[in-house]
mmCIF file of C-alpha atoms in Angstrom:
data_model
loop_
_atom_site.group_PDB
_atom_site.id
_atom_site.type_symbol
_atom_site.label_atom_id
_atom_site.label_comp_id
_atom_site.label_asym_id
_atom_site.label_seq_id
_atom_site.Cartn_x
_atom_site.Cartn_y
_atom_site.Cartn_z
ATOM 1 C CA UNK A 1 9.637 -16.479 14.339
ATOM 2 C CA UNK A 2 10.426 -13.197 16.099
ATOM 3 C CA UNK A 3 10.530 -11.226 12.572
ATOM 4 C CA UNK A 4 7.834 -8.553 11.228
ATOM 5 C CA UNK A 5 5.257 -9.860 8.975
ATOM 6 C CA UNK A 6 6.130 -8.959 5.578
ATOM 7 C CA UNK A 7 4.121 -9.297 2.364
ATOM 8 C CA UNK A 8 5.729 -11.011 -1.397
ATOM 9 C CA UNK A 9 3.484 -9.699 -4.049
ATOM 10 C CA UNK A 10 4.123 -10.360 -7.780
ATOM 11 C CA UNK A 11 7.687 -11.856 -6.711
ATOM 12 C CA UNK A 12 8.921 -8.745 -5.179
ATOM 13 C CA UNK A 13 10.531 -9.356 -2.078
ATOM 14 C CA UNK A 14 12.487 -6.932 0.329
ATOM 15 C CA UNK A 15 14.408 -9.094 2.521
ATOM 16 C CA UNK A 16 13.109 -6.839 5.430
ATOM 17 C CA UNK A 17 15.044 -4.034 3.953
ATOM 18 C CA UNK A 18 12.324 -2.408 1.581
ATOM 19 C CA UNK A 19 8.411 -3.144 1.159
ATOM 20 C CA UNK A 20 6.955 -3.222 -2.585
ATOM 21 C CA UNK A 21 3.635 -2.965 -1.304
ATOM 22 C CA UNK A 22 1.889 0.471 -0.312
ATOM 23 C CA UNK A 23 -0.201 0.711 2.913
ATOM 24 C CA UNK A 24 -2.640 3.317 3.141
ATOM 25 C CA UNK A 25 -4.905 3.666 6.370
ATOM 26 C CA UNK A 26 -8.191 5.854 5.433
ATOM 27 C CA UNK A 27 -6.234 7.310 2.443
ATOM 28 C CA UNK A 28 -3.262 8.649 4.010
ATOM 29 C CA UNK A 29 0.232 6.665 3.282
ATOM 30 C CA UNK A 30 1.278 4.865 6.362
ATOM 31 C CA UNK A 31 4.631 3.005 5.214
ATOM 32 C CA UNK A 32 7.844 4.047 7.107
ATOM 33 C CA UNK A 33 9.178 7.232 5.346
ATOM 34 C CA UNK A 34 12.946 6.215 5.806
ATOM 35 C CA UNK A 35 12.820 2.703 4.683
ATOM 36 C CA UNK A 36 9.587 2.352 2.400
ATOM 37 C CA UNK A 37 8.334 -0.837 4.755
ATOM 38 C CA UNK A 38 4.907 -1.170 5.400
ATOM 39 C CA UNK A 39 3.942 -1.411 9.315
ATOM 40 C CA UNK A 40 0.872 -4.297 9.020
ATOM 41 C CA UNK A 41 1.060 -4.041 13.196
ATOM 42 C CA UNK A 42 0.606 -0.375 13.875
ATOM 43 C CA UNK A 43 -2.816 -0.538 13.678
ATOM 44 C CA UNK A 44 -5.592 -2.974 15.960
ATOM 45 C CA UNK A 45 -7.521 -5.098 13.990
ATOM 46 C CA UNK A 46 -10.788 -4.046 16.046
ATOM 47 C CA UNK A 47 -10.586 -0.934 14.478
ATOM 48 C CA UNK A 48 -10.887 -1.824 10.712
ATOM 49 C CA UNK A 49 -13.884 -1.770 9.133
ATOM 50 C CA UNK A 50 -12.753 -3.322 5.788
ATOM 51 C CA UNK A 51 -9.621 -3.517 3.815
ATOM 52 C CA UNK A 52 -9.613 -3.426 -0.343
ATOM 53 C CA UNK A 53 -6.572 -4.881 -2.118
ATOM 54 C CA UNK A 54 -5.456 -3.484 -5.513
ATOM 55 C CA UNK A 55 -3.933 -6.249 -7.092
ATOM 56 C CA UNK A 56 -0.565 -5.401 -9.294
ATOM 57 C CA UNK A 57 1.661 -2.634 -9.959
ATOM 58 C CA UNK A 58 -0.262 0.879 -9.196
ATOM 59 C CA UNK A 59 2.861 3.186 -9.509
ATOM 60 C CA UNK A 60 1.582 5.071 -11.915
ATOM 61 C CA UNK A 61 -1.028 6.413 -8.742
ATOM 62 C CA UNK A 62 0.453 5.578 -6.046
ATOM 63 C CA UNK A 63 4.381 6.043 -6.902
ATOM 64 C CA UNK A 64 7.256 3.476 -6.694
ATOM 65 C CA UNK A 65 6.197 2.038 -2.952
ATOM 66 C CA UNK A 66 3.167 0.516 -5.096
ATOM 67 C CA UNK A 67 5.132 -1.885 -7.392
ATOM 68 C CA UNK A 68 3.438 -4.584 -5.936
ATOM 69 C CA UNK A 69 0.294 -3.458 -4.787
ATOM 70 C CA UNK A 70 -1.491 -1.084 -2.885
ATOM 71 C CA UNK A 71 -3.422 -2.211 0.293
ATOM 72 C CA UNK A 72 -6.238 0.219 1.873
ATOM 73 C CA UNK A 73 -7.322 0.083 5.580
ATOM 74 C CA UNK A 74 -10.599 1.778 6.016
ATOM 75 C CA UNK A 75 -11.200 2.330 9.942
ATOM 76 C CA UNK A 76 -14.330 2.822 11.681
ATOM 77 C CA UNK A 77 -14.009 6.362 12.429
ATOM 78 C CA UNK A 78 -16.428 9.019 10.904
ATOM 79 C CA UNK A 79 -19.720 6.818 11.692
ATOM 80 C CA UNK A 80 -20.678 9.268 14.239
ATOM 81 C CA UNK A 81 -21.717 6.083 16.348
ATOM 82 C CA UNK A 82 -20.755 5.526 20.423
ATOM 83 C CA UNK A 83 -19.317 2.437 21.647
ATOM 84 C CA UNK A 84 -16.619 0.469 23.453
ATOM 85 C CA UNK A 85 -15.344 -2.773 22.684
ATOM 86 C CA UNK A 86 -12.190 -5.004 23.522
ATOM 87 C CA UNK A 87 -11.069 -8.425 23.033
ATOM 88 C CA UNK A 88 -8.638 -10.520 24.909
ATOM 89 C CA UNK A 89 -6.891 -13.270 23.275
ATOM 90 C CA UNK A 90 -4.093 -16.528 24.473
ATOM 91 C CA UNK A 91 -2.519 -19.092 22.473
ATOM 92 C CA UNK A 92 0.281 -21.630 22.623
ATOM 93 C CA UNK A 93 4.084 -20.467 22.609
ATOM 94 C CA UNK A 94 3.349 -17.391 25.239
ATOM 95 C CA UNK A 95 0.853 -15.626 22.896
ATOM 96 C CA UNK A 96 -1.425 -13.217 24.374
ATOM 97 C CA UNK A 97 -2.659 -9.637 23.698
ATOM 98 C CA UNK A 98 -5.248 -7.106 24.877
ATOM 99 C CA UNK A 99 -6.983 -4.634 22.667
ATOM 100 C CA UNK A 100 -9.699 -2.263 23.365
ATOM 101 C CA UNK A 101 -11.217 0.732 21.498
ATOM 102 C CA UNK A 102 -13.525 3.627 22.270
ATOM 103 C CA UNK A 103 -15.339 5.809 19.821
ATOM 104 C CA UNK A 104 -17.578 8.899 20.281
ATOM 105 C CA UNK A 105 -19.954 11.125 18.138
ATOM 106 C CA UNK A 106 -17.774 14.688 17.952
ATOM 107 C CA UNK A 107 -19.486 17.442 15.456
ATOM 108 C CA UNK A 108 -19.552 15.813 12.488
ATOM 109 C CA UNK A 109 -17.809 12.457 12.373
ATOM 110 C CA UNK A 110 -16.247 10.895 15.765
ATOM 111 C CA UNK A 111 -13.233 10.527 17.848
ATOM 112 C CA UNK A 112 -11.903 6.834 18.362
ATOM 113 C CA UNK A 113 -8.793 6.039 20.763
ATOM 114 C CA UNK A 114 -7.777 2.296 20.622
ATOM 115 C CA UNK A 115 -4.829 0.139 22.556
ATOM 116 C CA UNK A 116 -3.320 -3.165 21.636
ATOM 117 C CA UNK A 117 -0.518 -5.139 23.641
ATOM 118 C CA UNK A 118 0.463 -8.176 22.257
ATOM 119 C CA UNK A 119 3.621 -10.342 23.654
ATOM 120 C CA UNK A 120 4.822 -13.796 21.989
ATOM 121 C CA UNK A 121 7.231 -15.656 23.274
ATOM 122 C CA UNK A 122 7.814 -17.615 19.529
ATOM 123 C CA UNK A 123 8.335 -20.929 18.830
ATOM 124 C CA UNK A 124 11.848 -20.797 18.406
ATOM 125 C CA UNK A 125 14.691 -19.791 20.837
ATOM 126 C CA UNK A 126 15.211 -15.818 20.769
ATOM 127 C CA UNK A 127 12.355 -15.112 18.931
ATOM 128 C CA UNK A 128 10.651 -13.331 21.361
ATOM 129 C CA UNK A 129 8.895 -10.328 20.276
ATOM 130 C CA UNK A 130 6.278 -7.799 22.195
ATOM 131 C CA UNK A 131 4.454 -4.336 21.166
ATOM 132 C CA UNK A 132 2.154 -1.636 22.328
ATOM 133 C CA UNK A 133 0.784 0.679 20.057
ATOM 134 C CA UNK A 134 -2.252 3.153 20.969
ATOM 135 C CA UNK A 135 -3.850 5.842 18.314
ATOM 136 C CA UNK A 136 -6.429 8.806 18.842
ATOM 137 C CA UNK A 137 -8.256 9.145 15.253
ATOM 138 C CA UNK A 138 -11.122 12.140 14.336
ATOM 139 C CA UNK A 139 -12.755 11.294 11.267
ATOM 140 C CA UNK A 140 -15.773 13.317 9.642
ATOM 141 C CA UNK A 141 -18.448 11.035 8.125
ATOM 142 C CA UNK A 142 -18.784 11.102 3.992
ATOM 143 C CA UNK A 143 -20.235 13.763 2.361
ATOM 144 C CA UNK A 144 -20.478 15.202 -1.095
ATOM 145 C CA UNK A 145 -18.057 17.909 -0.491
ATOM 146 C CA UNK A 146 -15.755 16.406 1.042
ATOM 147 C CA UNK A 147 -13.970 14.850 4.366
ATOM 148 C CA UNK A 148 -11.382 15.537 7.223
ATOM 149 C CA UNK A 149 -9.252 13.118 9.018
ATOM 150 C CA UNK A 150 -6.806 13.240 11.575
ATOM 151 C CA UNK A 151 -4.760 10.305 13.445
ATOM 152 C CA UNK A 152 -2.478 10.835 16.287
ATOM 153 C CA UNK A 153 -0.530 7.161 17.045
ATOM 154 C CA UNK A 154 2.292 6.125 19.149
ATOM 155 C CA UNK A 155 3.983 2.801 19.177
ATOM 156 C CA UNK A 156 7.010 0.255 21.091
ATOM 157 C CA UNK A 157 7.692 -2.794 19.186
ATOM 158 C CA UNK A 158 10.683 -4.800 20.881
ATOM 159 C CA UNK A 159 12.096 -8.371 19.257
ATOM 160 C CA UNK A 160 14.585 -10.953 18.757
ATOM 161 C CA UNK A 161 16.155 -12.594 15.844
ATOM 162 C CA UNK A 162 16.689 -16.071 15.657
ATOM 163 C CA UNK A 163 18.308 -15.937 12.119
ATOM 164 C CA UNK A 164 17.417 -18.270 9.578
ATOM 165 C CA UNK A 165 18.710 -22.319 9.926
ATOM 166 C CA UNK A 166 20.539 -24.219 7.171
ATOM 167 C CA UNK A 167 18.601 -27.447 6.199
ATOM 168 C CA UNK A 168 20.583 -30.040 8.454
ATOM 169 C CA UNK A 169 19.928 -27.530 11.986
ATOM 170 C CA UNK A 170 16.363 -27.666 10.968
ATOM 171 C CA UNK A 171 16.424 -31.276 10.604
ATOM 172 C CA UNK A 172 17.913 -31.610 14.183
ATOM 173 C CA UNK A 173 15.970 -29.069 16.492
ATOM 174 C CA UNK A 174 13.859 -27.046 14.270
ATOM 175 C CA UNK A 175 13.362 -24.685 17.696
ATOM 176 C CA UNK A 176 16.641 -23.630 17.512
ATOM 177 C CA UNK A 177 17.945 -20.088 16.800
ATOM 178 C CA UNK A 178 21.480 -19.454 14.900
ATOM 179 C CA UNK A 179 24.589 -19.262 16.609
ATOM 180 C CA UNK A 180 25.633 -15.922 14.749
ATOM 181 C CA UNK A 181 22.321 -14.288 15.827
ATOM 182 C CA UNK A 182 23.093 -14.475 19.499
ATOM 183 C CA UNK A 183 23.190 -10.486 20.387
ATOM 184 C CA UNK A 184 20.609 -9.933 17.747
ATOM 185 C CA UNK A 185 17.510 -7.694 19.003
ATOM 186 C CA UNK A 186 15.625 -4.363 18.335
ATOM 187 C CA UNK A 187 14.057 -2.032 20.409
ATOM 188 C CA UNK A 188 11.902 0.646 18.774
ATOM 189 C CA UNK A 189 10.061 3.632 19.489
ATOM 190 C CA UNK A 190 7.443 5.990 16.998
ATOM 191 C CA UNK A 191 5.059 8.529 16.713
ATOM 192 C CA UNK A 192 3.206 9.381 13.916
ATOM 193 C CA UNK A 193 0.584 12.218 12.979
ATOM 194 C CA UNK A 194 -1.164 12.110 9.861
ATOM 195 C CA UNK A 195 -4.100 14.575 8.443
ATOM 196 C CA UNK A 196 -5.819 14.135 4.953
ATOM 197 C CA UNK A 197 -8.674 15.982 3.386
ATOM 198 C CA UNK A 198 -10.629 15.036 0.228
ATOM 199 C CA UNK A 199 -12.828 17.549 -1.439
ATOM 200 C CA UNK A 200 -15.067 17.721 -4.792
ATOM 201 C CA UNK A 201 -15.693 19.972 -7.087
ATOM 202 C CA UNK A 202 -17.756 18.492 -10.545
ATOM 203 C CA UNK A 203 -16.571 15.628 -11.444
ATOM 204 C CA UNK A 204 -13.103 16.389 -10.001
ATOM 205 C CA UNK A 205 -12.075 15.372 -6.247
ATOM 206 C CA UNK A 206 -8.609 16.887 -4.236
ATOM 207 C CA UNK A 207 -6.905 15.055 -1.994
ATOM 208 C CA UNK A 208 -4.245 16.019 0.400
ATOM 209 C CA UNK A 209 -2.073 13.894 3.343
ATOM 210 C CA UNK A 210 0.276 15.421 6.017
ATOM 211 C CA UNK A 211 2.544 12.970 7.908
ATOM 212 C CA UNK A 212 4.902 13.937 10.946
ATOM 213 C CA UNK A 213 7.296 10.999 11.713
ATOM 214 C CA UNK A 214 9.746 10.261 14.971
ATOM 215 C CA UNK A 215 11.886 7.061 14.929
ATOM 216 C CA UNK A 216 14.107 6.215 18.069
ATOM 217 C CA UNK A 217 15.265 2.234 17.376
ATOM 218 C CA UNK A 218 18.156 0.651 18.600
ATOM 219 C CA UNK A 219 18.803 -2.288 16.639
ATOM 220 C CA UNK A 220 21.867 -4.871 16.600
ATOM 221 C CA UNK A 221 21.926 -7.102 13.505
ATOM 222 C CA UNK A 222 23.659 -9.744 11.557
ATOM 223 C CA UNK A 223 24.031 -10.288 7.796
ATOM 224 C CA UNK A 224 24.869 -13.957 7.015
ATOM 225 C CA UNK A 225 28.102 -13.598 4.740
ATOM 226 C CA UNK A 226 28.607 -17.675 4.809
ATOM 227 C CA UNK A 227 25.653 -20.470 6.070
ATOM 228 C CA UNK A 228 27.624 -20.364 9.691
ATOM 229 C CA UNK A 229 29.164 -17.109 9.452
ATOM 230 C CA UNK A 230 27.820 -13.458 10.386
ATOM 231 C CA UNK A 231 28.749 -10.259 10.448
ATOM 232 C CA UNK A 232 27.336 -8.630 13.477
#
């Protein structure tokens, strides 16, 4: 529908202002530091190796971004393995996207850069919506002393809004978009870099996570103060 995907765990629900749920990416925080949202499209799916879901509130860990949950990305980095692989993909309503990653033994773990371009054209009227993102990642493989990571990601996501329809529009052209919601669009540019380490000693293990952050975004909105009526 031109909007972000956004996740409702445990009832908690945002609104697309804030995210209950924490995102982690190989054990370093990845929700945006100004808003607490979690960014489910910054990274390409052919570069995940598994995700692990921990169901309910986690807060006590993970602090108040984990109300609802807590959802780790593992990537493929650190297998110290060579290869290249890419995917292209179509579908109905303008949907297409290209992805493609690399990944190369470096001393000891290996160096992975990946692209993704995806563009939909939505169902809807004005719910267009494309984005790039690309990432360079360096991750050491385990070990019993411990690991390094780095990531080094950049990112355009640009879409429209066609606001939400009151029962009776939907009922007559469910592929409209709202009158208010006419101007509404967002352009948005980030980089991100992010370094953790994990180390053991005993029984006991350290962790530590760096992030570096730049938003530009441009971004014209409306807030529906009536079912017809906006404030832009």
């Amino acid at each position: 529908a031109g909007q972000l995907p956004m996740a409702v765990a445990r009832g908690f629900f945002g609104g697309g202002e804030t995210s209950y749920v924490l995102l982690t990416i190989d054990g370093i925080p990845a929700n945006d530091t100004r808003t607490g949202l979690a960014e489910w499209s910054q990274i390409p799916v052919s570069a995940i190796e598994r995700i692990e879901v921990l169901r309910g509130s986690a807060s006590v860990v993970y602090g108040d971004a984990a109300l609802g949950a807590v959802v780790h990305v593992v990537t493929r980095g650190g297998s110290r393995s060579a290869g290249v692989s890419g995917a292209l993909t179509g579908g109905s309503w303008g949907d297409a996207g290209l992805s493609g990653s690399v990944e190369q033994a470096f001393g000891l773990g290996s160096v992975e850069a990946t692209v993704n371009l995806e563009r939909d054209h939505g169902y809807r009227e004005r719910s267009e919506s494309s984005q790039l993102m690309s990432s360079v990642s360096y991750q050491t493989a385990g070990a019993e002393s411990g690991s390094l990571r780095a990531r080094l990601s950049a990112s355009r996501l640009k879409n429209e809004e066609p606001g939400s329809l009151a029962p009776d529009a939907l009922a007559r052209d469910p592929r409209s978009s709202h009158p208010a919601f006419q101007g509404d669009s967002r352009t948005r540019w980030a980089a991100e870099a992010a370094f953790g380490s994990d180390h053991a000693w005993g029984d006991s293990q350290l962790q530590a996570n760096v992030r570096v952050r730049t938003v530009d975004q441009e971004r014209v909105r409306t807030l529906l103060l009536t079912p017809s009526f906006g404030d832009t």
